[in-house]
Amino acid sequence: MDASDVESDLVNILFTEEQIQAKLAELAKQIEADYDGKDILIVGILRGAVMVMADLARAFHRHLEMDWMAVSSYGSGTKSSGVVRILKDLDTDITGRHVLIVDEIIDTGLTLSWLTSNLASRNPASVEICTLLRKPEALRMPIDVKYVGWDIPNEFVVGYGLDYQERYRNLRDIGTLAPHVYS
């Protein structure tokens, strides 16, 4: 879906599909260098990270393994509830593995703080985080994020996997959702 298909629902476009692809290629290059000589398991957080995970993985010039988790802290609202539930756990044993959590956005940090702690308790060699977007003003929990695409304002954004009530995920760009859509 193009931004022109939903332009009345968006305040502005923050990042185009081309900018996103370039940023993911840059992140992949940095991750490859940091994990040189190490096997890496990238763990995508469903559902939002599907686009980021797929395109990040395609930007790599080496083998990697992928797995998925589904966690929820939002329900159907626009703000994190702070209560994290595992809806789908990993299929892979991460003992002794280098794990890179891939997410599309860090908002309050509560979900990823909990998830990082949960995965660290499973005895991996390392656990790091890669996110396409981070909202520094919204953070309520300090969280160490090794790879960040962009820091953005504390606004409700959609597209490229980010949704509002399961809509807009297939928007190729990332834009700020107009308040009339969710108020």
Short mmCIF file of C-alpha atoms in Angstrom, two decimals:
data_model
loop_
_atom_site.label_atom_id
_atom_site.label_comp_id
_atom_site.label_asym_id
_atom_site.label_seq_id
_atom_site.Cartn_x
_atom_site.Cartn_y
_atom_site.Cartn_z
CA MET A 1 0.00 0.00 0.00
CA ASP A 2 1.29 3.45 -0.91
CA ALA A 3 0.94 6.56 1.25
CA SER A 4 -1.30 8.03 -1.45
CA ASP A 5 -3.82 5.25 -0.69
CA VAL A 6 -4.30 6.55 2.88
CA GLU A 7 -3.02 10.13 2.69
CA SER A 8 -6.04 11.58 4.56
CA ASP A 9 -5.13 9.31 7.52
CA LEU A 10 -1.55 10.57 7.77
CA VAL A 11 -0.17 13.84 9.11
CA ASN A 12 3.16 13.34 7.34
CA ILE A 13 5.61 10.74 6.06
CA LEU A 14 8.62 10.32 8.34
CA PHE A 15 10.53 7.76 6.25
CA THR A 16 10.04 6.52 2.73
CA GLU A 17 10.45 2.92 1.64
CA GLU A 18 13.79 3.84 0.04
CA GLN A 19 15.08 5.48 3.24
CA ILE A 20 14.02 2.44 5.26
CA GLN A 21 15.79 0.01 2.92
CA ALA A 22 18.98 2.09 3.03
CA LYS A 23 18.88 2.22 6.84
CA LEU A 24 18.36 -1.55 7.13
CA ALA A 25 21.30 -2.18 4.79
CA GLU A 26 23.43 0.10 6.98
CA LEU A 27 22.34 -1.74 10.14
CA ALA A 28 22.99 -5.15 8.56
CA LYS A 29 26.52 -4.08 7.61
CA GLN A 30 27.22 -2.93 11.17
CA ILE A 31 25.75 -6.10 12.69
CA GLU A 32 27.77 -8.31 10.31
CA ALA A 33 30.97 -6.56 11.36
CA ASP A 34 30.15 -6.85 15.07
CA TYR A 35 29.32 -10.56 14.78
CA ASP A 36 32.20 -11.48 12.46
CA GLY A 37 33.07 -15.13 12.99
CA LYS A 38 30.00 -15.75 15.19
CA ASP A 39 26.76 -17.50 14.36
CA ILE A 40 23.79 -15.25 14.93
CA LEU A 41 20.14 -15.97 15.67
CA ILE A 42 17.86 -13.07 14.91
CA VAL A 43 14.57 -13.13 16.80
CA GLY A 44 11.72 -11.12 15.35
CA ILE A 45 8.91 -9.84 17.50
CA LEU A 46 5.57 -10.57 15.86
CA ARG A 47 3.65 -9.01 14.28
CA GLY A 48 5.12 -5.58 13.84
CA ALA A 49 8.70 -6.62 13.13
CA VAL A 50 7.83 -8.85 10.16
CA MET A 51 8.78 -6.24 7.55
CA VAL A 52 11.91 -5.11 9.40
CA MET A 53 13.04 -8.67 10.06
CA ALA A 54 12.52 -9.82 6.47
CA ASP A 55 14.29 -6.86 4.89
CA LEU A 56 17.10 -6.80 7.47
CA ALA A 57 17.75 -10.53 6.89
CA ARG A 58 17.80 -10.00 3.11
CA ALA A 59 20.39 -7.22 3.57
CA PHE A 60 22.89 -9.63 5.18
CA HIS A 61 25.73 -11.09 3.11
CA ARG A 62 26.14 -14.14 5.34
CA HIS A 63 24.13 -16.99 6.82
CA LEU A 64 21.97 -16.39 9.84
CA GLU A 65 19.16 -18.17 11.59
CA MET A 66 15.75 -16.71 12.35
CA ASP A 67 13.07 -17.40 14.92
CA TRP A 68 10.00 -15.54 16.10
CA MET A 69 8.29 -14.59 19.34
CA ALA A 70 4.93 -12.98 19.79
CA VAL A 71 4.51 -10.81 22.85
CA SER A 72 1.80 -8.33 23.66
CA SER A 73 1.65 -5.25 25.82
CA TYR A 74 -0.71 -3.07 23.79
CA GLY A 75 -4.04 -4.83 23.34
CA SER A 76 -6.01 -2.70 20.88
CA GLY A 77 -5.00 0.72 22.21
CA THR A 78 -2.35 3.22 21.22
CA LYS A 79 -0.28 3.08 24.42
CA SER A 80 1.54 0.18 26.07
CA SER A 81 -0.31 -1.38 28.99
CA GLY A 82 2.98 -2.40 30.63
CA VAL A 83 1.76 -5.99 31.10
CA VAL A 84 3.70 -8.38 28.86
CA ARG A 85 2.32 -11.71 27.72
CA ILE A 86 4.14 -14.32 25.59
CA LEU A 87 1.74 -15.38 22.86
CA LYS A 88 4.32 -17.46 20.92
CA ASP A 89 7.66 -18.55 22.33
CA LEU A 90 10.87 -19.43 20.49
CA ASP A 91 11.16 -22.78 18.75
CA THR A 92 14.98 -22.62 19.08
CA ASP A 93 17.07 -23.41 22.14
CA ILE A 94 19.20 -20.29 22.64
CA THR A 95 21.67 -21.76 25.12
CA GLY A 96 25.15 -20.54 24.13
CA ARG A 97 23.77 -18.65 21.09
CA HIS A 98 24.29 -15.02 20.06
CA VAL A 99 20.75 -13.64 19.98
CA LEU A 100 19.72 -10.40 18.30
CA ILE A 101 16.17 -9.29 19.06
CA VAL A 102 14.70 -7.42 16.08
CA ASP A 103 11.77 -5.08 16.64
CA GLU A 104 10.17 -2.32 14.66
CA ILE A 105 9.83 0.25 17.46
CA ILE A 106 10.77 0.87 21.07
CA ASP A 107 8.16 2.98 22.77
CA THR A 108 8.15 2.74 26.59
CA GLY A 109 10.88 0.07 26.68
CA LEU A 110 8.81 -2.03 29.08
CA THR A 111 8.22 -4.92 26.67
CA LEU A 112 11.81 -5.19 25.46
CA SER A 113 13.23 -4.78 28.96
CA TRP A 114 11.11 -7.70 30.11
CA LEU A 115 11.89 -9.74 26.99
CA THR A 116 15.65 -9.15 27.22
CA SER A 117 15.60 -10.30 30.82
CA ASN A 118 13.51 -13.35 29.92
CA LEU A 119 15.86 -14.38 27.10
CA ALA A 120 18.99 -13.70 29.19
CA SER A 121 17.68 -16.21 31.76
CA ARG A 122 17.92 -18.93 29.06
CA ASN A 123 21.77 -18.81 29.05
CA PRO A 124 22.54 -17.37 25.61
CA ALA A 125 26.10 -16.27 24.75
CA SER A 126 24.70 -12.75 24.27
CA VAL A 127 21.45 -10.86 23.81
CA GLU A 128 21.33 -7.55 21.93
CA ILE A 129 18.54 -5.44 20.45
CA CYS A 130 18.06 -3.96 16.99
CA THR A 131 15.14 -1.63 16.35
CA LEU A 132 14.21 0.44 13.37
CA LEU A 133 12.62 3.19 15.49
CA ARG A 134 12.95 4.42 19.07
CA LYS A 135 10.96 7.10 20.91
CA PRO A 136 13.37 8.50 23.53
CA GLU A 137 10.70 10.79 25.02
CA ALA A 138 8.37 7.84 25.66
CA LEU A 139 10.92 5.59 27.42
CA ARG A 140 9.82 4.58 30.91
CA MET A 141 12.43 1.88 31.40
CA PRO A 142 16.16 2.22 30.67
CA ILE A 143 17.06 -0.26 27.96
CA ASP A 144 20.35 -0.87 26.20
CA VAL A 145 19.73 -0.89 22.46
CA LYS A 146 22.80 -1.67 20.38
CA TYR A 147 21.35 -0.93 16.93
CA VAL A 148 18.87 1.91 16.29
CA GLY A 149 17.70 3.05 12.88
CA TRP A 150 16.19 6.38 13.93
CA ASP A 151 15.02 8.19 17.03
CA ILE A 152 11.60 9.73 16.44
CA PRO A 153 9.22 12.07 18.30
CA ASN A 154 6.65 10.61 20.68
CA GLU A 155 3.88 10.44 18.07
CA PHE A 156 1.71 7.58 16.91
CA VAL A 157 3.31 6.16 13.77
CA VAL A 158 2.12 3.52 11.33
CA GLY A 159 3.41 1.69 8.31
CA TYR A 160 6.11 -0.82 7.54
CA GLY A 161 4.73 -3.25 10.13
CA LEU A 162 3.48 -0.62 12.59
CA ASP A 163 -0.28 -0.70 12.97
CA TYR A 164 -3.33 0.86 14.48
CA GLN A 165 -5.97 -1.79 15.16
CA GLU A 166 -4.22 -4.14 12.69
CA ARG A 167 -4.42 -1.60 9.86
CA TYR A 168 -1.57 0.21 8.03
CA ARG A 169 1.00 -2.60 8.53
CA ASN A 170 1.38 -2.98 4.76
CA LEU A 171 2.03 0.73 4.17
CA ARG A 172 5.46 0.88 2.52
CA ASP A 173 6.45 4.13 4.25
CA ILE A 174 6.32 5.15 7.92
CA GLY A 175 4.08 8.08 8.74
CA THR A 176 2.44 9.86 11.64
CA LEU A 177 -1.18 8.78 12.04
CA ALA A 178 -3.68 11.63 12.06
CA PRO A 179 -5.44 12.03 15.44
CA HIS A 180 -8.89 11.93 13.80
CA VAL A 181 -8.23 8.24 13.00
CA TYR A 182 -7.77 7.13 16.63
CA SER A 183 -9.66 9.74 18.69
#
